[in-house]
mmCIF file of C-alpha atoms and ligand atoms in Angstrom:
data_model
loop_
_atom_site.group_PDB
_atom_site.id
_atom_site.type_symbol
_atom_site.label_atom_id
_atom_site.label_comp_id
_atom_site.label_asym_id
_atom_site.label_seq_id
_atom_site.Cartn_x
_atom_site.Cartn_y
_atom_site.Cartn_z
ATOM 1 C CA MET A 1 -0.227 0.052 -0.045
ATOM 2 C CA MET A 2 1.189 3.652 -0.906
ATOM 3 C CA ASN A 3 0.855 6.013 1.905
ATOM 4 C CA ALA A 4 -0.964 9.480 1.072
ATOM 5 C CA SER A 5 2.398 11.063 0.295
ATOM 6 C CA GLU A 6 3.907 8.391 -2.002
ATOM 7 C CA GLN A 7 0.448 8.607 -3.770
ATOM 8 C CA ASP A 8 0.667 12.277 -4.297
ATOM 9 C CA ASN A 9 4.444 11.555 -5.278
ATOM 10 C CA ALA A 10 3.105 9.064 -8.106
ATOM 11 C CA TYR A 11 0.306 11.423 -9.354
ATOM 12 C CA GLN A 12 2.978 14.139 -9.905
ATOM 13 C CA LYS A 13 5.313 12.213 -11.627
ATOM 14 C CA PRO A 14 5.457 13.715 -15.204
ATOM 15 C CA LEU A 15 3.504 12.060 -17.941
ATOM 16 C CA VAL A 16 6.122 12.452 -20.496
ATOM 17 C CA GLU A 17 10.141 12.189 -19.303
ATOM 18 C CA MET A 18 12.911 12.757 -21.849
ATOM 19 C CA SER A 19 16.441 12.680 -21.008
ATOM 20 C CA ASP A 20 19.590 13.010 -22.793
ATOM 21 C CA VAL A 21 17.672 12.074 -26.067
ATOM 22 C CA ALA A 22 19.477 12.187 -29.717
ATOM 23 C CA LEU A 23 17.783 10.888 -32.599
ATOM 24 C CA THR A 24 19.560 10.438 -36.138
ATOM 25 C CA TYR A 25 17.868 9.734 -39.492
ATOM 26 C CA GLY A 26 19.806 7.147 -41.531
ATOM 27 C CA GLU A 27 22.983 5.174 -40.793
ATOM 28 C CA GLY A 28 26.676 5.950 -40.450
ATOM 29 C CA SER A 29 28.238 9.019 -41.751
ATOM 30 C CA GLU A 30 25.060 9.618 -44.185
ATOM 31 C CA GLY A 31 23.051 9.896 -40.959
ATOM 32 C CA LEU A 32 21.529 13.164 -40.193
ATOM 33 C CA LEU A 33 21.309 14.276 -36.309
ATOM 34 C CA ALA A 34 18.127 15.923 -35.923
ATOM 35 C CA LEU A 35 18.002 16.033 -32.071
ATOM 36 C CA GLN A 36 20.494 15.865 -29.302
ATOM 37 C CA ASP A 37 20.697 16.433 -25.695
ATOM 38 C CA VAL A 38 16.732 16.938 -25.452
ATOM 39 C CA ASN A 39 15.524 16.976 -21.827
ATOM 40 C CA LEU A 40 11.751 17.545 -21.214
ATOM 41 C CA ASN A 41 9.437 16.799 -18.817
ATOM 42 C CA ILE A 42 5.722 17.210 -19.439
ATOM 43 C CA GLN A 43 3.181 17.134 -16.583
ATOM 44 C CA GLN A 44 -0.106 15.065 -16.727
ATOM 45 C CA GLY A 45 -2.579 17.496 -18.039
ATOM 46 C CA GLU A 46 -0.102 20.242 -18.813
ATOM 47 C CA PHE A 47 -0.286 21.961 -22.428
ATOM 48 C CA VAL A 48 2.901 22.562 -23.702
ATOM 49 C CA ALA A 49 4.184 24.150 -27.033
ATOM 50 C CA LEU A 50 7.498 23.302 -29.037
ATOM 51 C CA VAL A 51 8.587 26.462 -31.173
ATOM 52 C CA GLY A 52 11.825 26.832 -33.173
ATOM 53 C CA PRO A 53 13.113 27.205 -36.647
ATOM 54 C CA SER A 54 12.152 25.125 -39.426
ATOM 55 C CA GLY A 55 13.779 21.593 -39.732
ATOM 56 C CA CYS A 56 14.933 21.633 -35.729
ATOM 57 C CA GLY A 57 13.149 18.613 -34.858
ATOM 58 C CA LYS A 58 9.440 19.609 -33.872
ATOM 59 C CA SER A 59 7.756 17.004 -35.895
ATOM 60 C CA THR A 60 10.444 14.298 -34.821
ATOM 61 C CA MET A 61 9.739 15.170 -31.202
ATOM 62 C CA LEU A 62 6.046 14.334 -31.742
ATOM 63 C CA LYS A 63 7.314 11.064 -33.337
ATOM 64 C CA LEU A 64 9.561 10.342 -30.449
ATOM 65 C CA ILE A 65 6.738 11.015 -27.870
ATOM 66 C CA SER A 66 4.265 8.804 -29.925
ATOM 67 C CA GLY A 67 6.625 5.911 -30.150
ATOM 68 C CA LEU A 68 6.448 6.228 -34.058
ATOM 69 C CA ARG A 69 10.508 6.832 -33.615
ATOM 70 C CA LEU A 70 12.866 5.303 -31.030
ATOM 71 C CA PRO A 71 15.536 7.467 -29.579
ATOM 72 C CA ARG A 72 19.262 6.698 -30.780
ATOM 73 C CA ALA A 73 20.370 7.720 -27.209
ATOM 74 C CA GLY A 74 18.665 8.780 -24.046
ATOM 75 C CA HIS A 75 15.417 7.652 -22.916
ATOM 76 C CA VAL A 76 11.864 8.559 -23.404
ATOM 77 C CA VAL A 77 9.546 7.664 -20.843
ATOM 78 C CA ILE A 78 5.784 7.640 -20.838
ATOM 79 C CA ALA A 79 3.657 7.154 -17.967
ATOM 80 C CA GLY A 80 6.325 5.730 -16.302
ATOM 81 C CA ARG A 81 7.504 3.066 -18.902
ATOM 82 C CA GLU A 82 10.157 3.405 -21.479
ATOM 83 C CA VAL A 83 8.738 3.575 -25.129
ATOM 84 C CA ALA A 84 9.214 0.762 -27.203
ATOM 85 C CA GLN A 85 6.468 0.678 -29.816
ATOM 86 C CA PRO A 86 3.571 2.909 -30.724
ATOM 87 C CA LEU A 87 1.519 4.163 -28.213
ATOM 88 C CA LYS A 88 -2.228 3.550 -27.877
ATOM 89 C CA PHE A 89 -3.568 6.326 -25.928
ATOM 90 C CA VAL A 90 -2.255 9.032 -28.056
ATOM 91 C CA GLY A 91 -4.126 11.242 -30.439
ATOM 92 C CA MET A 92 -2.618 13.143 -33.303
ATOM 93 C CA ALA A 93 -3.521 15.709 -35.520
ATOM 94 C CA PHE A 94 -1.522 17.538 -38.248
ATOM 95 C CA GLN A 95 -1.500 20.518 -40.669
ATOM 96 C CA SER A 96 -2.946 18.903 -43.301
ATOM 97 C CA PRO A 97 -6.462 17.471 -41.808
ATOM 98 C CA ALA A 98 -5.758 14.181 -43.732
ATOM 99 C CA LEU A 99 -9.472 12.810 -43.672
ATOM 100 C CA LEU A 100 -10.128 9.972 -45.725
ATOM 101 C CA PRO A 101 -11.931 11.285 -49.042
ATOM 102 C CA TRP A 102 -14.193 8.191 -49.655
ATOM 103 C CA ARG A 103 -15.513 8.010 -46.235
ATOM 104 C CA ASN A 104 -18.088 10.388 -44.566
ATOM 105 C CA VAL A 105 -17.199 12.888 -41.553
ATOM 106 C CA LEU A 106 -18.608 10.485 -39.056
ATOM 107 C CA SER A 107 -16.678 7.337 -40.175
ATOM 108 C CA ASN A 108 -13.840 9.328 -40.528
ATOM 109 C CA VAL A 109 -14.023 10.655 -37.024
ATOM 110 C CA MET A 110 -14.822 7.017 -35.832
ATOM 111 C CA LEU A 111 -11.685 5.715 -37.383
ATOM 112 C CA PRO A 112 -9.390 5.504 -34.015
ATOM 113 C CA LEU A 113 -12.438 3.629 -32.675
ATOM 114 C CA GLU A 114 -12.321 1.155 -35.282
ATOM 115 C CA ILE A 115 -8.499 0.322 -35.304
ATOM 116 C CA VAL A 116 -7.235 1.249 -31.801
ATOM 117 C CA GLU A 117 -7.118 -1.493 -28.982
ATOM 118 C CA PRO A 118 -9.064 -1.852 -27.032
ATOM 119 C CA HIS A 119 -11.745 -0.199 -28.616
ATOM 120 C CA CYS A 120 -11.630 -1.913 -32.005
ATOM 121 C CA ARG A 121 -12.666 -5.478 -30.512
ATOM 122 C CA THR A 122 -16.436 -3.986 -29.865
ATOM 123 C CA PHE A 123 -16.460 -1.181 -32.390
ATOM 124 C CA LYS A 124 -19.734 -2.937 -34.036
ATOM 125 C CA LYS A 125 -21.170 -3.844 -30.958
ATOM 126 C CA ASP A 126 -20.832 -0.289 -29.652
ATOM 127 C CA MET A 127 -21.842 1.560 -32.667
ATOM 128 C CA ALA A 128 -24.783 3.370 -31.017
ATOM 129 C CA ALA A 129 -22.426 4.517 -28.349
ATOM 130 C CA ASN A 130 -19.692 5.418 -30.775
ATOM 131 C CA ILE A 131 -22.098 7.517 -32.910
ATOM 132 C CA GLU A 132 -23.438 9.019 -29.643
ATOM 133 C CA ARG A 133 -19.563 9.974 -28.606
ATOM 134 C CA ALA A 134 -18.862 11.500 -32.225
ATOM 135 C CA ASN A 135 -22.090 13.611 -32.042
ATOM 136 C CA ALA A 136 -21.086 14.910 -28.646
ATOM 137 C CA LEU A 137 -17.671 15.983 -29.882
ATOM 138 C CA PHE A 138 -19.164 17.507 -33.075
ATOM 139 C CA LYS A 139 -20.977 19.548 -30.943
ATOM 140 C CA LYS A 140 -18.370 20.566 -28.794
ATOM 141 C CA VAL A 141 -16.003 21.723 -31.420
ATOM 142 C CA GLY A 142 -19.267 23.584 -33.371
ATOM 143 C CA LEU A 143 -19.862 21.111 -35.848
ATOM 144 C CA LYS A 144 -23.549 20.901 -37.309
ATOM 145 C CA ASP A 145 -24.877 18.493 -39.631
ATOM 146 C CA VAL A 146 -21.732 17.080 -40.846
ATOM 147 C CA ALA A 147 -21.842 13.255 -40.123
ATOM 148 C CA GLN A 148 -23.129 12.296 -43.604
ATOM 149 C CA ARG A 149 -21.025 14.719 -45.329
ATOM 150 C CA TYR A 150 -17.953 13.739 -47.041
ATOM 151 C CA PRO A 151 -14.814 15.728 -46.188
ATOM 152 C CA TRP A 152 -14.328 17.825 -49.608
ATOM 153 C CA GLN A 153 -18.199 19.181 -48.725
ATOM 154 C CA LEU A 154 -16.594 20.954 -45.942
ATOM 155 C CA SER A 155 -14.565 24.134 -45.650
ATOM 156 C CA GLY A 156 -10.898 24.074 -44.431
ATOM 157 C CA GLY A 157 -11.897 25.205 -40.981
ATOM 158 C CA MET A 158 -14.537 22.682 -40.603
ATOM 159 C CA GLN A 159 -12.328 19.862 -41.757
ATOM 160 C CA GLN A 160 -9.738 20.741 -39.264
ATOM 161 C CA ARG A 161 -12.438 20.695 -36.368
ATOM 162 C CA ALA A 162 -13.379 17.208 -37.825
ATOM 163 C CA SER A 163 -9.972 16.200 -37.728
ATOM 164 C CA LEU A 164 -9.708 17.554 -34.103
ATOM 165 C CA CYS A 165 -12.593 15.172 -33.121
ATOM 166 C CA ARG A 166 -11.090 12.176 -34.415
ATOM 167 C CA SER A 167 -7.878 12.782 -32.557
ATOM 168 C CA LEU A 168 -9.828 12.967 -29.577
ATOM 169 C CA ILE A 169 -12.589 10.359 -30.277
ATOM 170 C CA HIS A 170 -11.176 7.541 -28.153
ATOM 171 C CA GLU A 171 -10.262 9.822 -25.503
ATOM 172 C CA PRO A 172 -6.616 9.862 -25.322
ATOM 173 C CA ARG A 173 -4.653 10.853 -22.387
ATOM 174 C CA LEU A 174 -2.151 12.610 -24.482
ATOM 175 C CA LEU A 175 -2.803 14.768 -27.515
ATOM 176 C CA LEU A 176 -0.189 15.693 -30.063
ATOM 177 C CA LEU A 177 -0.882 18.089 -32.535
ATOM 178 C CA ASP A 178 1.720 19.290 -35.394
ATOM 179 C CA GLU A 179 0.845 22.627 -36.841
ATOM 180 C CA PRO A 180 -2.974 21.807 -36.967
ATOM 181 C CA PHE A 181 -3.943 25.589 -37.633
ATOM 182 C CA GLY A 182 -1.057 26.438 -39.849
ATOM 183 C CA ALA A 183 -3.331 26.285 -43.004
ATOM 184 C CA LEU A 184 -6.464 28.422 -41.806
ATOM 185 C CA ASP A 185 -7.372 31.787 -42.168
ATOM 186 C CA ALA A 186 -6.824 33.959 -39.082
ATOM 187 C CA PHE A 187 -10.217 34.028 -37.815
ATOM 188 C CA THR A 188 -10.438 30.317 -38.431
ATOM 189 C CA ARG A 189 -7.492 29.833 -36.593
ATOM 190 C CA GLU A 190 -8.380 31.836 -33.679
ATOM 191 C CA ASP A 191 -11.748 30.515 -33.227
ATOM 192 C CA LEU A 192 -10.186 26.922 -33.318
ATOM 193 C CA TRP A 193 -7.806 28.039 -30.398
ATOM 194 C CA ASP A 194 -11.038 28.557 -28.385
ATOM 195 C CA THR A 195 -12.528 25.292 -29.224
ATOM 196 C CA LEU A 196 -8.913 23.455 -28.285
ATOM 197 C CA LYS A 197 -8.684 25.388 -24.911
ATOM 198 C CA ALA A 198 -12.264 24.771 -23.983
ATOM 199 C CA LEU A 199 -11.625 20.729 -24.865
ATOM 200 C CA TRP A 200 -8.602 20.702 -22.907
ATOM 201 C CA SER A 201 -9.921 22.444 -19.828
ATOM 202 C CA GLU A 202 -12.927 20.438 -19.791
ATOM 203 C CA GLN A 203 -11.161 16.981 -20.453
ATOM 204 C CA GLY A 204 -7.967 17.312 -18.657
ATOM 205 C CA PHE A 205 -5.761 15.588 -21.386
ATOM 206 C CA THR A 206 -2.249 16.620 -21.849
ATOM 207 C CA VAL A 207 -1.084 18.237 -25.074
ATOM 208 C CA VAL A 208 1.921 18.789 -26.835
ATOM 209 C CA LEU A 209 1.649 21.394 -29.716
ATOM 210 C CA VAL A 210 4.012 22.371 -32.345
ATOM 211 C CA THR A 211 3.529 25.670 -33.895
ATOM 212 C CA HIS A 212 5.577 28.567 -35.429
ATOM 213 C CA ASP A 213 2.697 31.033 -34.331
ATOM 214 C CA LEU A 214 4.334 32.516 -31.285
ATOM 215 C CA ALA A 215 0.892 34.220 -30.173
ATOM 216 C CA GLU A 216 -0.921 30.496 -30.608
ATOM 217 C CA ALA A 217 1.909 29.003 -28.171
ATOM 218 C CA THR A 218 1.447 32.053 -25.610
ATOM 219 C CA TYR A 219 -2.319 31.929 -25.799
ATOM 220 C CA LEU A 220 -2.732 28.189 -25.279
ATOM 221 C CA ALA A 221 0.310 26.567 -23.691
ATOM 222 C CA ASP A 222 1.108 26.611 -19.656
ATOM 223 C CA THR A 223 4.740 26.016 -21.061
ATOM 224 C CA VAL A 224 6.718 26.944 -24.338
ATOM 225 C CA HIS A 225 9.707 25.074 -25.198
ATOM 226 C CA VAL A 226 12.139 26.988 -27.900
ATOM 227 C CA PHE A 227 14.324 24.849 -29.808
ATOM 228 C CA SER A 228 17.790 25.634 -31.445
ATOM 229 C CA GLN A 229 18.573 24.906 -35.139
ATOM 230 C CA ARG A 230 19.310 21.310 -36.025
ATOM 231 C CA PRO A 231 20.373 19.386 -34.317
ATOM 232 C CA GLY A 232 17.512 20.556 -31.770
ATOM 233 C CA ARG A 233 17.732 21.047 -28.316
ATOM 234 C CA ILE A 234 15.702 23.225 -25.774
ATOM 235 C CA ILE A 235 17.257 26.626 -25.436
ATOM 236 C CA HIS A 236 14.698 28.327 -23.617
ATOM 237 C CA SER A 237 11.337 27.055 -21.579
ATOM 238 C CA ARG A 238 9.079 29.439 -20.639
ATOM 239 C CA LYS A 239 5.933 29.630 -18.154
ATOM 240 C CA ILE A 240 3.338 31.719 -19.586
ATOM 241 C CA PRO A 241 1.362 33.772 -17.125
ATOM 242 C CA GLN A 242 -2.577 32.959 -16.650
ATOM 243 C CA GLU A 243 -3.245 36.586 -17.254
ATOM 244 C CA CYS A 244 -2.304 36.016 -21.085
ATOM 245 C CA ARG A 245 -4.397 32.894 -21.510
ATOM 246 C CA ARG A 246 -7.757 33.533 -19.715
ATOM 247 C CA SER A 247 -9.925 34.892 -22.832
ATOM 248 C CA ARG A 248 -9.167 36.541 -26.481
ATOM 249 C CA ALA A 249 -9.125 39.888 -24.723
ATOM 250 C CA ASP A 250 -5.914 39.068 -23.000
ATOM 251 C CA ARG A 251 -4.095 38.759 -26.524
ATOM 252 C CA TYR A 252 -4.419 42.304 -26.905
ATOM 253 C CA THR A 253 -2.853 43.295 -23.400
ATOM 254 C CA ALA A 254 0.956 44.891 -22.935
ATOM 255 C CA LEU A 255 1.813 41.677 -20.975
ATOM 256 C CA PHE A 256 0.892 39.107 -23.826
ATOM 257 C CA ALA A 257 2.799 41.499 -26.277
ATOM 258 C CA GLU A 258 6.021 41.227 -24.021
ATOM 259 C CA GLU A 259 5.577 37.425 -23.635
ATOM 260 C CA VAL A 260 5.902 37.246 -27.474
ATOM 261 C CA ALA A 261 8.452 39.710 -27.958
ATOM 262 C CA SER A 262 10.571 37.669 -25.358
ATOM 263 C CA LEU A 263 9.782 34.131 -27.193
ATOM 264 C CA ARG A 264 10.304 35.881 -30.757
ATOM 265 C CA GLU A 265 14.211 36.792 -29.243
ATOM 266 C CA TYR A 266 14.964 33.550 -28.177
ATOM 267 C CA VAL A 267 13.717 32.045 -31.833
ATOM 268 C CA GLY A 268 15.633 34.840 -33.274
ATOM 269 C CA HIS A 269 18.943 33.593 -31.513
ATOM 270 C CA ALA A 270 18.402 30.107 -32.371
ATOM 271 C CA GLN A 271 18.328 31.128 -36.201
ATOM 272 C CA GLU A 272 21.190 33.276 -35.763
ATOM 273 C CA GLU A 273 23.143 30.471 -33.777
ATOM 274 C CA HIS A 274 24.206 28.689 -37.271
ATOM 275 C CA ALA A 275 24.169 31.815 -39.379
HETATM 276 N N1 ADP B 301 12.192 10.469 -42.596
HETATM 277 C C1 ADP B 301 13.082 11.424 -42.426
HETATM 278 N N2 ADP B 301 14.487 10.970 -43.152
HETATM 279 C C2 ADP B 301 15.270 11.965 -43.220
HETATM 280 N N3 ADP B 301 15.503 13.167 -42.475
HETATM 281 C C3 ADP B 301 14.345 13.436 -41.826
HETATM 282 C C4 ADP B 301 13.207 12.537 -41.837
HETATM 283 N N4 ADP B 301 12.322 13.394 -41.347
HETATM 284 C C5 ADP B 301 12.876 14.582 -40.677
HETATM 285 N N5 ADP B 301 14.263 14.587 -41.620
HETATM 286 C C6 ADP B 301 15.015 15.650 -41.276
HETATM 287 O O1 ADP B 301 15.098 15.832 -39.768
HETATM 288 C C7 ADP B 301 15.274 17.247 -39.510
HETATM 289 C C8 ADP B 301 13.972 17.533 -38.522
HETATM 290 O O2 ADP B 301 12.894 17.453 -39.079
HETATM 291 P P1 ADP B 301 11.599 17.643 -38.192
HETATM 292 O O3 ADP B 301 11.502 16.957 -37.281
HETATM 293 O O4 ADP B 301 10.360 17.556 -39.567
HETATM 294 O O5 ADP B 301 11.532 19.175 -38.270
HETATM 295 P P2 ADP B 301 10.704 20.412 -37.791
HETATM 296 O O6 ADP B 301 9.228 19.877 -37.869
HETATM 297 O O7 ADP B 301 11.202 21.158 -36.812
HETATM 298 O O8 ADP B 301 10.481 21.546 -39.156
HETATM 299 C C9 ADP B 301 14.783 17.884 -40.833
HETATM 300 O O9 ADP B 301 16.462 18.373 -41.032
HETATM 301 C C10 ADP B 301 14.439 16.939 -41.559
HETATM 302 O O10 ADP B 301 14.720 17.403 -43.134
HETATM 303 MG MG1 MG B 302 7.637 19.914 -38.448
#
């Protein structure tokens, strides 16, 4: 039996622990060192943003966290276990919504329930509940009457909302987002920030968001980590004050502008480093 304080400690253990991680693409002298000396802890329920120059290894970080790639050196420990294969409790969304064109929106969104353990075993039997789950998510992200439509019948913003539903339908503990709002117009993007924020506050999953939009990082994330040029490593980690993140009005304050400017400076250093 654990006593209360041990239980507290167990609870406070980070969900993601990366220590001295390096990753190389390819072998030998041909190999390309993408990440080196990466140390990062992510707490349960934390919203983390990763920013940095193009090609510094941000997408690679998500591959490591999801178990799609294994590190060449160091350790990636998630929920107390060394990652050895793709994880099942992860949801992912990308810049391109990547919905399957031959499936309607409902069956696109239910895809993880159809293929991910343990849901896939009872997918057919649970169909009514699965559809209900999808409809509840549609409602939360502000999608109406889309279930029977095909992806190409939706606007880019609606497709990205559907993609967000698909990444969350199996109630993952960990949501990995790779520039999911990058291709949207500014108004749609800002609406989706609030949609994501509401889902996160309500459901308490952990988020790792890759973005090159520093205002987006500041508005959404508890902590922003800035990466150096390749080989990427973290050169600055910054806790964002709550006052920047309560509602959209906070984005027009002096404090918000200062936070974005500080981040900009670190990203600037990262870009100059190898120039
Ligand atoms: N599958 C791959 N094979 C070889 N090189 C890759 C592969 N994926 C990414 N890279 C290289 O690794 C580096 C980091 O890539 P990536 O993680 O995609 O960067 P970012 O997402 O920060 O732009 C880049 O130089 C990229 O060209
Ligand atoms: Mg990338």
